[in-house]
XYZ file of C-alpha atoms in Angstrom:
450
model
C 99.557 -12.972 -71.435
C 100.276 -12.501 -67.714
C 103.908 -11.487 -67.253
C 104.314 -13.890 -64.338
C 103.594 -16.858 -66.567
C 107.062 -16.736 -68.106
C 109.059 -17.558 -64.941
C 107.039 -20.745 -64.582
C 109.248 -22.078 -67.373
C 111.921 -22.531 -64.713
C 109.690 -25.128 -63.079
C 108.481 -26.765 -66.275
C 111.486 -26.974 -68.595
C 113.700 -29.405 -66.618
C 110.933 -31.982 -66.672
C 108.863 -31.255 -69.766
C 110.825 -33.738 -71.863
C 111.198 -36.418 -69.184
C 109.288 -39.649 -69.863
C 108.603 -42.310 -67.247
C 111.826 -42.639 -65.291
C 113.295 -45.652 -63.571
C 112.823 -45.680 -59.762
C 116.479 -44.746 -59.215
C 115.845 -41.432 -60.947
C 112.849 -40.323 -58.867
C 114.959 -39.053 -55.943
C 116.671 -36.714 -58.376
C 113.504 -34.623 -58.694
C 113.327 -33.970 -54.952
C 117.034 -33.139 -54.822
C 116.477 -30.406 -57.405
C 113.515 -28.884 -55.579
C 115.474 -26.503 -53.354
C 117.562 -25.151 -56.221
C 114.450 -24.639 -58.371
C 112.834 -22.676 -55.541
C 115.910 -20.459 -55.070
C 116.195 -19.754 -58.799
C 112.520 -18.890 -59.086
C 112.617 -16.560 -56.094
C 115.419 -14.653 -57.827
C 113.505 -14.627 -61.092
C 110.228 -13.468 -59.566
C 112.119 -10.675 -57.810
C 113.545 -9.534 -61.156
C 110.288 -9.883 -63.070
C 108.362 -8.120 -60.336
C 110.501 -4.981 -60.380
C 108.943 -1.881 -61.992
C 111.571 -1.679 -64.744
C 110.956 -5.252 -65.799
C 107.188 -4.893 -65.729
C 107.540 -1.848 -67.965
C 109.815 -3.731 -70.348
C 107.290 -6.549 -70.548
C 104.109 -4.510 -70.840
C 105.143 -1.122 -72.234
C 106.184 -0.140 -75.746
C 109.716 -0.428 -77.099
C 110.415 3.296 -76.820
C 113.934 3.317 -75.376
C 117.059 3.583 -77.495
C 119.484 0.689 -76.839
C 122.301 1.575 -74.441
C 125.417 -0.544 -73.920
C 128.273 -0.521 -71.414
C 130.391 1.803 -73.537
C 127.540 4.340 -73.492
C 127.512 4.131 -69.698
C 131.284 4.629 -69.549
C 131.119 7.643 -71.852
C 128.393 9.193 -69.705
C 130.372 8.668 -66.506
C 133.587 10.140 -67.885
C 132.055 12.759 -70.221
C 133.581 11.151 -73.290
C 132.488 12.008 -76.815
C 130.314 9.436 -78.619
C 132.078 7.219 -81.132
C 130.809 5.877 -84.419
C 128.996 2.582 -83.910
C 130.710 -0.489 -85.340
C 129.451 -3.919 -86.384
C 132.221 -5.455 -84.302
C 133.040 -6.022 -80.660
C 135.926 -7.626 -78.794
C 135.606 -8.657 -75.162
C 138.814 -9.440 -73.257
C 138.952 -10.448 -69.599
C 141.374 -12.050 -67.152
C 140.637 -15.538 -65.826
C 141.227 -16.394 -62.164
C 140.184 -19.633 -60.502
C 141.427 -22.270 -58.095
C 140.741 -25.844 -57.031
C 142.626 -28.514 -55.086
C 143.421 -30.390 -58.289
C 144.462 -27.550 -60.571
C 145.906 -25.147 -58.027
C 145.660 -21.451 -58.842
C 144.497 -20.745 -62.401
C 145.219 -17.539 -64.271
C 144.969 -16.527 -67.888
C 143.113 -14.421 -70.395
C 140.075 -14.988 -72.577
C 138.784 -13.048 -75.528
C 135.628 -13.241 -77.600
C 134.663 -11.182 -80.564
C 131.985 -10.501 -83.124
C 132.658 -8.873 -86.473
C 131.143 -8.546 -89.918
C 132.963 -9.065 -93.189
C 131.465 -6.538 -95.660
C 128.437 -8.070 -97.361
C 128.344 -11.105 -95.059
C 126.531 -12.119 -91.890
C 128.030 -11.439 -88.456
C 130.867 -13.812 -87.518
C 132.302 -14.786 -84.137
C 135.532 -16.095 -82.631
C 136.928 -17.029 -79.228
C 140.491 -17.373 -77.948
C 141.534 -18.498 -74.486
C 144.795 -19.330 -72.733
C 145.090 -20.485 -69.131
C 147.938 -21.732 -66.953
C 147.885 -23.231 -63.468
C 150.393 -23.453 -60.648
C 150.384 -27.239 -61.199
C 151.729 -26.749 -64.743
C 148.424 -27.311 -66.523
C 147.770 -25.495 -69.790
C 144.507 -24.807 -71.650
C 144.526 -23.119 -75.054
C 141.426 -22.599 -77.240
C 140.861 -21.063 -80.635
C 137.327 -21.271 -82.050
C 135.873 -19.697 -85.165
C 132.494 -19.332 -86.872
C 133.109 -17.063 -89.847
C 131.052 -16.035 -92.877
C 133.014 -14.763 -95.890
C 132.437 -14.001 -99.588
C 128.987 -12.468 -99.047
C 128.000 -15.362 -96.763
C 128.641 -17.896 -99.530
C 131.289 -19.671 -97.428
C 131.035 -20.621 -93.747
C 134.102 -21.664 -91.750
C 133.721 -23.370 -88.383
C 136.621 -24.560 -86.273
C 137.542 -25.802 -82.814
C 141.266 -25.960 -82.040
C 142.515 -26.888 -78.572
C 145.579 -27.920 -76.657
C 145.096 -29.166 -73.097
C 147.632 -30.260 -70.564
C 144.792 -31.048 -68.301
C 143.109 -32.870 -65.441
C 139.472 -33.972 -65.385
C 137.513 -36.635 -63.513
C 135.393 -39.309 -65.106
C 132.389 -40.977 -63.526
C 131.908 -43.896 -65.897
C 129.494 -44.222 -68.801
C 125.744 -43.647 -68.852
C 123.483 -41.076 -67.230
C 123.178 -43.354 -64.195
C 126.939 -43.130 -63.567
C 127.821 -42.979 -59.834
C 126.219 -40.072 -58.057
C 128.319 -37.986 -55.706
C 128.416 -34.589 -54.088
C 130.005 -32.288 -56.640
C 131.186 -29.045 -55.092
C 129.842 -25.717 -56.243
C 132.053 -24.285 -58.949
C 132.879 -21.132 -60.837
C 133.256 -21.499 -64.580
C 134.467 -19.042 -67.226
C 133.561 -20.229 -70.708
C 134.339 -23.750 -70.067
C 136.664 -25.445 -67.697
C 136.359 -26.494 -64.036
C 137.665 -29.297 -61.836
C 135.353 -30.562 -59.087
C 136.298 -32.597 -56.044
C 134.166 -35.704 -55.558
C 134.795 -38.908 -53.651
C 133.130 -40.895 -56.437
C 135.038 -39.219 -59.243
C 137.915 -41.003 -60.961
C 140.531 -38.257 -61.483
C 142.619 -38.299 -64.647
C 145.381 -36.216 -66.180
C 146.152 -36.132 -69.894
C 147.354 -34.063 -72.825
C 144.787 -33.377 -75.518
C 145.237 -31.848 -78.962
C 142.134 -31.157 -81.042
C 141.880 -29.733 -84.541
C 138.387 -29.683 -86.034
C 137.732 -27.457 -89.042
C 134.937 -27.448 -91.605
C 134.402 -25.305 -94.702
C 130.892 -25.213 -96.151
C 129.612 -23.578 -99.327
C 126.160 -22.092 -99.829
C 123.856 -24.073 -102.120
C 120.930 -21.679 -101.706
C 118.013 -21.011 -99.349
C 120.165 -21.088 -96.219
C 121.744 -24.501 -96.909
C 125.504 -25.132 -96.825
C 127.511 -28.258 -97.713
C 131.207 -28.958 -97.344
C 134.019 -31.163 -96.026
C 135.804 -31.201 -92.696
C 138.991 -32.497 -91.130
C 139.163 -33.775 -87.558
C 142.063 -34.787 -85.331
C 141.842 -35.814 -81.677
C 144.963 -37.099 -79.989
C 145.354 -37.970 -76.301
C 148.657 -38.861 -74.654
C 150.323 -38.982 -71.233
C 147.030 -40.323 -69.874
C 147.181 -41.158 -66.168
C 144.334 -42.760 -64.196
C 145.081 -41.437 -60.728
C 142.721 -43.930 -59.059
C 144.076 -46.930 -60.984
C 145.935 -49.532 -58.912
C 146.949 -52.758 -60.662
C 149.781 -53.822 -58.322
C 148.310 -53.884 -54.820
C 146.734 -56.968 -53.315
C 143.363 -55.244 -53.532
C 143.386 -53.884 -57.064
C 141.337 -50.917 -58.227
C 140.318 -50.590 -61.868
C 138.880 -47.426 -63.352
C 136.182 -46.957 -65.975
C 138.709 -45.571 -68.460
C 141.177 -48.423 -67.971
C 138.631 -51.246 -68.289
C 136.948 -49.651 -71.328
C 140.296 -49.150 -73.069
C 141.393 -52.760 -72.576
C 138.006 -54.148 -73.603
C 137.977 -52.168 -76.867
C 141.634 -52.611 -77.743
C 143.049 -49.156 -76.942
C 146.306 -48.385 -75.191
C 145.130 -46.753 -71.921
C 148.031 -44.264 -71.970
C 147.592 -42.766 -75.456
C 145.351 -42.952 -78.535
C 144.448 -41.032 -81.693
C 141.300 -40.512 -83.757
C 141.810 -38.910 -87.181
C 139.087 -38.482 -89.768
C 137.251 -36.529 -92.418
C 133.621 -35.472 -92.508
C 130.730 -34.341 -94.647
C 129.033 -31.279 -93.199
C 125.447 -30.164 -93.926
C 124.216 -26.921 -92.397
C 121.074 -24.783 -92.494
C 121.141 -21.252 -91.090
C 118.446 -18.555 -91.132
C 119.440 -16.808 -87.870
C 119.324 -13.035 -87.874
C 122.471 -12.847 -85.707
C 124.589 -15.788 -84.524
C 125.889 -13.827 -81.514
C 122.450 -13.046 -80.077
C 119.644 -14.609 -82.100
C 116.076 -13.312 -81.909
C 114.586 -15.278 -84.799
C 115.523 -18.030 -87.205
C 116.884 -21.562 -87.120
C 120.219 -23.336 -87.230
C 120.691 -27.031 -88.016
C 123.883 -29.016 -88.493
C 124.584 -32.619 -89.467
C 128.206 -33.743 -89.483
C 129.071 -37.324 -90.377
C 132.673 -38.181 -89.551
C 134.587 -41.303 -90.532
C 137.885 -42.202 -88.848
C 139.771 -44.841 -90.891
C 142.981 -46.423 -89.662
C 144.763 -45.455 -92.885
C 144.429 -41.796 -91.828
C 146.063 -42.509 -88.481
C 143.225 -43.601 -86.190
C 144.054 -46.395 -83.766
C 140.782 -48.097 -84.704
C 138.208 -47.394 -87.417
C 134.995 -45.693 -86.357
C 132.288 -43.274 -87.449
C 130.475 -40.578 -85.490
C 127.378 -38.471 -86.210
C 126.867 -35.000 -84.759
C 123.342 -33.552 -85.014
C 122.404 -30.106 -83.735
C 119.280 -27.960 -83.953
C 118.540 -24.480 -82.622
C 115.339 -22.492 -83.075
C 114.399 -19.012 -81.870
C 111.063 -17.238 -81.801
C 109.819 -13.936 -80.418
C 107.010 -14.831 -78.027
C 105.648 -11.350 -77.249
C 104.177 -9.631 -80.344
C 105.922 -6.443 -81.470
C 108.588 -6.854 -78.810
C 112.340 -7.240 -79.083
C 114.290 -9.503 -76.717
C 111.324 -11.618 -75.584
C 112.726 -14.745 -77.178
C 112.253 -18.456 -76.601
C 115.211 -20.535 -77.770
C 115.506 -24.307 -78.091
C 118.812 -26.197 -78.428
C 118.998 -29.908 -79.205
C 122.238 -31.908 -79.493
C 122.670 -35.524 -80.534
C 126.113 -37.151 -80.673
C 126.248 -40.805 -81.707
C 128.932 -43.401 -82.338
C 127.519 -45.055 -85.459
C 130.208 -47.656 -86.112
C 133.443 -49.127 -84.790
C 135.128 -48.272 -81.499
C 135.898 -44.783 -80.190
C 138.489 -44.110 -77.436
C 137.062 -43.425 -73.991
C 137.924 -39.721 -73.764
C 136.647 -39.152 -77.323
C 133.204 -40.610 -76.562
C 130.274 -38.152 -76.641
C 130.302 -36.162 -73.395
C 128.515 -33.168 -71.968
C 130.383 -29.883 -72.243
C 132.402 -30.931 -75.286
C 130.458 -29.023 -77.907
C 132.420 -26.431 -79.861
C 132.016 -23.684 -77.250
C 131.934 -25.918 -74.136
C 128.522 -24.507 -73.229
C 126.209 -27.546 -73.097
C 125.092 -28.994 -69.786
C 125.049 -25.902 -67.571
C 124.733 -27.166 -64.013
C 127.182 -30.039 -64.516
C 130.932 -30.070 -64.963
C 132.408 -30.922 -68.358
C 132.565 -34.673 -68.921
C 130.165 -35.465 -66.050
C 128.020 -37.618 -68.379
C 129.593 -39.668 -71.147
C 128.509 -42.571 -73.337
C 128.395 -44.108 -76.793
C 125.329 -41.952 -77.512
C 124.300 -38.623 -76.028
C 121.248 -36.370 -76.283
C 121.070 -32.946 -74.646
C 117.852 -30.889 -74.742
C 117.870 -27.262 -73.620
C 115.392 -24.387 -73.688
C 115.873 -20.761 -72.669
C 113.582 -17.757 -72.283
C 115.301 -14.383 -72.776
C 113.633 -11.207 -71.538
C 114.568 -7.525 -71.026
C 115.011 -6.097 -67.542
C 115.742 -2.503 -68.546
C 113.871 -0.747 -71.315
C 117.150 0.336 -72.952
C 118.319 -3.320 -73.087
C 121.395 -2.569 -70.954
C 120.424 -5.397 -68.606
C 118.363 -8.433 -69.548
C 117.713 -11.841 -68.061
C 117.347 -15.505 -68.939
C 115.751 -18.568 -67.403
C 116.675 -21.991 -68.738
C 116.203 -25.709 -68.293
C 117.749 -28.835 -69.766
C 117.765 -32.625 -69.693
C 120.689 -34.921 -70.545
C 120.776 -38.619 -71.359
C 123.654 -40.937 -72.318
C 124.179 -44.660 -72.854
C 126.313 -47.465 -71.465
C 126.043 -50.456 -73.776
C 127.980 -52.761 -71.455
C 125.414 -52.152 -68.702
C 122.408 -52.150 -71.079
C 121.693 -48.489 -70.350
C 119.905 -46.918 -73.314
C 119.006 -43.356 -74.205
C 116.166 -41.991 -72.035
C 116.467 -44.784 -69.457
C 117.829 -42.095 -67.165
C 117.714 -38.333 -67.558
C 119.491 -35.674 -65.570
C 117.669 -32.324 -65.557
C 119.244 -28.969 -64.819
C 118.097 -25.374 -64.805
C 118.948 -21.872 -63.759
C 118.719 -18.125 -64.229
C 121.093 -15.505 -65.550
C 121.781 -11.865 -66.273
C 122.981 -10.240 -69.487
C 124.789 -6.894 -69.802
C 124.823 -5.315 -73.249
C 128.480 -4.974 -74.267
C 127.981 -3.818 -77.865
C 124.540 -2.728 -79.071
C 125.421 -2.830 -82.780
C 126.603 -6.454 -82.699
C 124.062 -7.266 -79.913
C 126.854 -8.868 -77.903
C 126.207 -9.442 -74.186
C 128.360 -10.250 -71.193
C 126.707 -13.056 -69.248
C 126.532 -14.517 -65.777
C 124.405 -17.612 -65.087
C 123.626 -19.625 -61.976
C 122.856 -23.225 -62.934
C 122.022 -26.283 -60.877
C 121.758 -29.983 -61.546
C 121.564 -33.045 -59.345
C 124.061 -32.529 -56.497
C 125.769 -29.900 -58.612
C 125.617 -26.147 -59.097
C 127.811 -23.327 -60.263
C 128.248 -19.863 -61.710
C 129.096 -19.434 -65.388
C 130.659 -16.290 -66.837
C 131.052 -15.529 -70.518
C 130.447 -13.274 -73.468
C 127.648 -13.738 -76.029
C 124.762 -16.159 -75.590
C 125.157 -19.809 -74.646
C 123.496 -20.878 -77.914
């Protein structure tokens, strides 16, 4: 196969899943053209370099080399025993007109309980000069010889975030370029409806192996929002201004200043991945059906289905790292009424990684489907530096406006670099440039996006 065929994925992927679009969506394709061209020029430059051509066409003859190996070479340090664990810690610095100056620390790790598959965790704490707080604790842990799988997402936000209304055709504006570290940004947009709120989230599942890669178990889920302020809301002036959040809350019987959703779930999982931190082969599938009865503390009864599928395949025979990955997410309100901020939204998966190219919460609705694909390839023979090219398409609903899934899609795409942080755990540091419609940004993190 010609090595230059792979970068063409950057052109194809954002549109490969797009059916016949409504006329309002056609202009979106032309808007993306410039960003696609820029990304592909960068990718062709990388692919065309001698080291990349060797990595694509030559044999896998180089021993893996990570950043610690480079550091030891530079400072003449003695080699250390390789470990099946890695911890990446980095400061977080950012700023925006809404949040002010942001500072904090983030940490991600991979480790292996003896006799079990590799596990991963992430912790993050940020504070802003406008007294905003973001705290994360996420876990995906195999224990007891991989017979038990624990997966959790715990958060506390004292936060600000805009909303744009429901549906993928929500008002289009000029979202500023942004820098994102593992999750959170705040764009400025004349069409955005800025909000501030406190958010506490505790989601935890425990699943037991039933054989052949299948796991089944229960989960507990709590989402509580309070001190909600619609900064664009004006109900007292002669010319009143109502926001999407306010009108939705009143229509569905929620207090627009605070609400709670508390429930339990049944979790079904299938996992044959060789390494959850950096997968080269295998599949992962997850179905989580959650019910939120009022007797558990929910303001209104509801049920929600989360469906997720990931598949990975080596696409160059006898080669490591040449991997094509596919990531599909479906999040559906299946019954009752869900509070506005708890509706399915892009960027609210466990690791806040979906929807690269758009800010978190940019698209929201009663139902959401996100489709992503990524090609991963080596740049250096020793795997110290590698690259990715990716594309995605997002669709959401707005029942009140008769907007259904796939009526409108918003594609995105981009390119990225990976730096091998720990060769034993195959953990990378990552930097991606992603673009969507009127939106682009840089994303920094550790480990793969999916």
